[in-house]
Amino acid sequence: MVRTQLIKPRIREILSRELPPELVSMLPKHWVQIGDVLILPLRPELEPYKHRIAEVYAEVLGVKAVLRKGRIGGEFRETNYELLYGSDTVTVHVENGIRYKLDVAKIMFSPANVKERVRMAKVAKPGELVVDMFAGIGHLSLPMAVHGKARVIAIEKSPYTFRFLVENIELNKVHDRVTAYNIDNRDFPGENIADRILMGYVVKTHEFIPKALSIAKDEAIIHYHNTVPERLMPKEPFETFKKTTREYGYEVEKLNELIIKRYAPGVWHVVLDLRVFKR
Ligand SMILES: C[S@@+](CC[C@H](N)C(=O)[O-])C[C@H]1O[C@@H](n2cnc3c(N)ncnc32)[C@H](O)[C@@H]1O
């Protein structure tokens, strides 16, 4: 389970014997646990004690590795976490009855996206064909296949992340419904095949709209994620999507719009449920 919780008195008790009092009050009160790996946000003032702090959190919380929280970035949405304690950061995280194996040090798994993973488990319909253009380790593909009984084509470009995607398909016993491709989704050959498309990406998702339309059936649902500066909301990101769909001979209807999380100061990660259909 991903856990964000209040500091345990035991941690404070141990560390207050070793740290100056002003630093004890700066100890992280919230953290994220993925499987048996902890992601700890640490203030710069705690730098000289970071390894000992990580060790105490690990012992009290019973985890095998501790990472220092950093920013996620780049094409493959890689983490930039510093390993503070332990050596093995590969773990199996169970959420909503699904087993996600991943290397927490290298692959993002955002606790803020949990609602979306749960929501996608409910919207998928048995037998429909879903194409997940940014599959990751199966963040959204797995709930759709496991709970929604949908057939899923999961496309993931990073070879390292892809290894976990393949393992997770086996771990969750959905190999009869999920096919994984280790390619750039722009090279995916299927056309006019998908009932539903997942575009779980940020920052540049709009660049992939034409490809999504070519994969979509004449009528399809697209779950379109993107990051948007607050000053452009609520017109964006729908306006850009609509403009592109029109250029490609499609119409689009907005069914729903949800905020997933704050991405950066003044920038939101949102998801739009869109029905597209050929004119
Ligand atoms: C941030 S993860 C998102 C996982 C999941 N869709 C979600 O919303 O939780 C995006 C994934 O897309 C992959 N990716 C980025 N560009 C891609 C491309 N052009 N084709 C296929 N996969 C791509 C990245 O490697 C990464 O694993």
XYZ file of C-alpha atoms and ligand atoms in Angstrom:
306
model
C 0.000 0.000 0.000
C 1.160 3.548 -0.580
C 1.261 5.071 2.856
C 1.563 8.688 3.806
C 1.326 8.986 7.526
C 2.371 10.836 10.628
C 5.825 10.307 12.056
C 6.058 7.418 14.439
C 6.989 8.442 18.003
C 9.615 5.686 17.959
C 11.538 7.371 15.101
C 11.574 10.683 16.910
C 12.610 9.028 20.146
C 15.656 7.327 18.581
C 16.779 10.279 16.496
C 16.320 12.900 19.200
C 19.185 11.208 21.030
C 21.465 11.714 18.024
C 20.397 14.927 16.269
C 20.352 18.563 17.432
C 16.820 19.508 18.590
C 16.219 21.987 15.749
C 16.849 19.198 13.251
C 14.545 16.728 14.999
C 11.634 19.053 14.259
C 12.567 18.924 10.549
C 12.330 15.149 10.275
C 9.899 14.109 7.532
C 6.367 13.588 8.822
C 5.077 12.135 5.574
C 6.533 9.620 3.217
C 5.521 7.193 0.523
C 5.902 3.452 0.802
C 5.850 1.394 -2.380
C 6.040 -2.316 -1.599
C 8.879 -2.507 0.910
C 10.728 0.556 -0.359
C 10.363 4.000 1.199
C 10.569 7.368 -0.555
C 11.500 10.013 1.980
C 11.499 13.777 1.382
C 14.498 15.214 3.251
C 15.287 18.875 3.814
C 18.835 20.040 2.924
C 19.548 20.801 6.600
C 19.363 17.060 7.314
C 22.062 16.223 4.741
C 24.825 15.338 7.267
C 22.541 12.807 8.979
C 20.716 11.457 5.942
C 22.081 7.898 6.060
C 21.380 7.438 9.747
C 17.901 8.958 9.393
C 17.147 6.577 6.530
C 18.375 3.620 8.545
C 16.099 4.463 11.484
C 13.039 4.961 9.259
C 13.824 1.647 7.550
C 14.105 -0.226 10.819
C 11.010 1.252 12.420
C 8.849 0.935 9.308
C 10.255 -2.439 8.266
C 11.399 -1.615 4.726
C 14.469 -2.896 2.870
C 15.509 0.319 1.092
C 15.088 4.082 1.462
C 15.281 6.618 -1.347
C 15.437 10.376 -1.090
C 12.659 12.018 -3.009
C 13.657 13.924 -6.161
C 12.045 15.140 -9.364
C 10.700 12.860 -12.079
C 11.677 13.869 -15.609
C 12.693 12.977 -19.144
C 11.063 11.009 -21.924
C 10.849 7.828 -19.864
C 9.572 9.672 -16.761
C 12.594 8.504 -14.782
C 13.032 9.220 -11.126
C 16.088 11.001 -9.752
C 16.068 9.468 -6.329
C 19.182 9.103 -4.177
C 19.617 5.738 -2.482
C 20.120 6.381 1.233
C 19.725 2.927 2.714
C 19.747 -0.666 1.438
C 20.672 -1.854 -2.020
C 17.713 -3.646 -3.574
C 14.989 -1.265 -4.786
C 12.963 -3.791 -6.779
C 9.703 -4.581 -5.024
C 6.151 -5.807 -5.561
C 3.528 -3.248 -4.649
C -0.067 -4.403 -4.195
C -2.846 -1.918 -4.934
C -6.509 -2.560 -5.685
C -5.816 -6.297 -5.945
C -3.116 -5.764 -8.551
C 0.547 -6.729 -8.204
C 2.941 -4.167 -9.614
C 6.588 -5.219 -9.707
C 8.954 -2.317 -10.290
C 12.298 -0.775 -9.481
C 11.236 2.147 -7.318
C 14.641 3.825 -7.806
C 14.159 4.085 -11.547
C 10.474 3.938 -12.428
C 7.784 6.372 -11.376
C 4.764 5.135 -9.456
C 2.852 8.131 -8.236
C 0.610 7.780 -5.173
C -1.311 10.784 -6.508
C -2.393 8.727 -9.534
C -4.067 6.020 -7.463
C -7.573 7.382 -8.086
C -6.970 7.187 -11.813
C -5.704 3.610 -11.605
C -8.842 2.674 -9.670
C -11.114 4.649 -12.015
C -9.670 2.960 -15.099
C -10.409 -0.449 -13.565
C -14.093 0.559 -13.609
C -14.447 2.206 -17.016
C -13.034 -0.673 -19.062
C -15.571 -3.057 -20.515
C -15.183 -6.807 -21.081
C -13.979 -7.616 -24.574
C -13.291 -4.088 -25.765
C -9.869 -3.359 -27.213
C -7.829 -0.821 -25.259
C -4.545 0.562 -26.566
C -2.331 1.973 -23.807
C 0.140 4.224 -25.640
C 2.306 4.910 -22.547
C 2.008 1.692 -20.586
C 4.882 1.997 -18.093
C 4.858 -1.122 -15.875
C 1.154 -1.546 -16.614
C -0.022 1.245 -14.272
C -3.350 1.558 -16.125
C -3.255 -1.467 -18.471
C -3.324 -3.936 -15.584
C -6.425 -2.572 -13.799
C -8.250 -2.542 -17.132
C -7.320 -6.135 -17.927
C -7.642 -7.565 -14.403
C -10.847 -5.875 -13.233
C -12.366 -4.633 -16.497
C -11.620 -7.865 -18.404
C -10.682 -5.729 -21.405
C -8.215 -6.816 -24.081
C -5.212 -4.500 -23.903
C -2.335 -3.624 -26.185
C 0.312 -2.108 -23.902
C 3.057 -0.091 -25.585
C 6.174 0.884 -23.662
C 9.309 2.366 -25.180
C 11.847 2.038 -22.333
C 13.457 -1.441 -22.410
C 14.023 -1.419 -18.644
C 10.424 -0.510 -17.800
C 9.193 -2.982 -20.419
C 10.822 -5.884 -18.543
C 8.602 -5.146 -15.553
C 5.527 -4.712 -17.732
C 6.045 -8.221 -19.112
C 6.594 -9.651 -15.622
C 3.499 -7.892 -14.314
C 1.327 -9.348 -17.058
C 2.449 -12.799 -15.857
C 2.174 -11.954 -12.147
C -1.434 -10.863 -12.635
C -2.233 -13.766 -14.969
C -3.596 -11.640 -17.794
C -1.289 -12.885 -20.581
C -4.366 -14.097 -22.483
C -5.718 -10.534 -22.638
C -2.658 -8.269 -22.701
C -0.102 -7.976 -25.511
C 2.982 -5.851 -24.825
C 5.121 -4.045 -27.376
C 8.567 -2.616 -26.603
C 8.419 0.144 -29.210
C 7.829 3.842 -29.626
C 4.054 4.139 -29.936
C 4.564 6.217 -33.111
C 5.869 3.022 -34.735
C 2.861 0.928 -33.709
C 1.366 -0.445 -36.921
C -2.284 -0.963 -35.869
C -4.846 1.370 -37.453
C -8.554 1.826 -36.777
C -8.584 -0.874 -34.098
C -9.099 0.635 -30.630
C -12.371 1.111 -28.760
C -10.467 2.987 -26.078
C -7.079 4.663 -25.919
C -5.006 5.583 -22.891
C -2.682 8.547 -23.228
C -1.176 8.540 -19.726
C 1.654 10.959 -20.382
C 2.447 14.581 -19.514
C 4.062 17.707 -20.959
C 4.071 16.580 -24.598
C 0.972 14.411 -24.891
C -0.544 16.690 -27.567
C 2.218 15.615 -29.975
C 0.716 12.128 -29.944
C -2.900 13.060 -30.793
C -2.585 12.264 -34.553
C -1.179 8.831 -33.741
C -3.981 8.176 -31.248
C -6.566 9.066 -33.896
C -5.017 6.645 -36.376
C -5.184 3.841 -33.794
C -8.790 4.730 -32.818
C -11.797 3.143 -34.470
C -14.165 5.538 -36.304
C -15.685 6.074 -32.883
C -13.620 5.655 -29.726
C -12.978 6.922 -26.215
C -9.653 8.583 -25.438
C -8.405 9.211 -21.902
C -6.152 12.146 -22.580
C -3.695 13.273 -19.910
C -1.594 16.386 -20.067
C -0.073 19.095 -17.930
C -1.604 22.582 -18.213
C -0.632 25.976 -16.832
C -3.449 27.206 -14.613
C -3.783 30.466 -16.593
C -4.886 28.471 -19.663
C -7.560 26.495 -17.818
C -10.350 25.569 -18.323
C -10.036 26.115 -22.109
C -6.923 23.977 -22.310
C -6.055 21.218 -22.873
C -9.347 20.586 -24.691
C -8.919 23.377 -27.282
C -5.648 21.952 -28.571
C -7.102 18.459 -28.720
C -10.185 19.703 -30.604
C -8.091 21.662 -33.099
C -5.952 18.627 -33.915
C -8.894 16.215 -34.189
C -10.600 18.576 -36.676
C -7.444 18.765 -38.782
C -7.528 14.982 -38.990
C -11.213 14.708 -39.899
C -12.568 13.811 -36.452
C -15.026 15.481 -34.098
C -14.607 15.342 -30.344
C -16.966 15.536 -27.405
C -15.713 16.121 -23.860
C -17.367 13.692 -21.447
C -15.429 14.464 -18.312
C -12.450 16.397 -16.981
C -10.565 15.653 -13.773
C -7.556 17.068 -11.992
C -5.047 14.359 -11.115
C -2.501 16.421 -9.196
C -0.438 19.581 -9.002
C 2.495 18.985 -11.326
C 4.552 22.119 -10.598
C 3.733 25.565 -9.177
C 0.838 26.866 -11.280
C 0.707 23.740 -13.443
C -1.864 20.937 -13.168
C -1.905 17.366 -14.424
C -5.394 16.756 -15.795
C -7.207 13.954 -17.591
C -10.009 14.369 -20.107
C -12.394 11.597 -21.155
C -13.100 12.283 -24.807
C -15.348 10.647 -27.373
C -13.909 11.004 -30.862
C -15.740 10.107 -34.037
C -14.990 10.366 -37.706
C -16.814 13.102 -39.643
C 4.721 8.487 -16.752
S 4.618 6.844 -17.320
C 2.908 6.718 -17.129
C 2.374 5.396 -16.787
C 0.869 5.332 -16.834
N 0.389 5.593 -18.168
C 0.204 6.261 -15.847
O -0.497 7.186 -16.280
O 0.344 6.072 -14.612
C 4.795 7.078 -19.062
C 5.497 5.953 -19.757
O 5.469 6.209 -21.178
C 6.689 5.758 -21.752
N 6.872 6.459 -23.043
C 7.286 7.718 -23.254
N 7.276 8.022 -24.567
C 6.812 6.914 -25.208
C 6.559 6.604 -26.580
N 6.771 7.510 -27.529
N 6.100 5.376 -26.879
C 5.872 4.456 -25.907
N 6.111 4.684 -24.587
C 6.561 5.900 -24.231
C 7.722 6.099 -20.696
O 8.884 5.317 -20.837
C 6.956 5.805 -19.392
O 7.170 4.499 -18.934
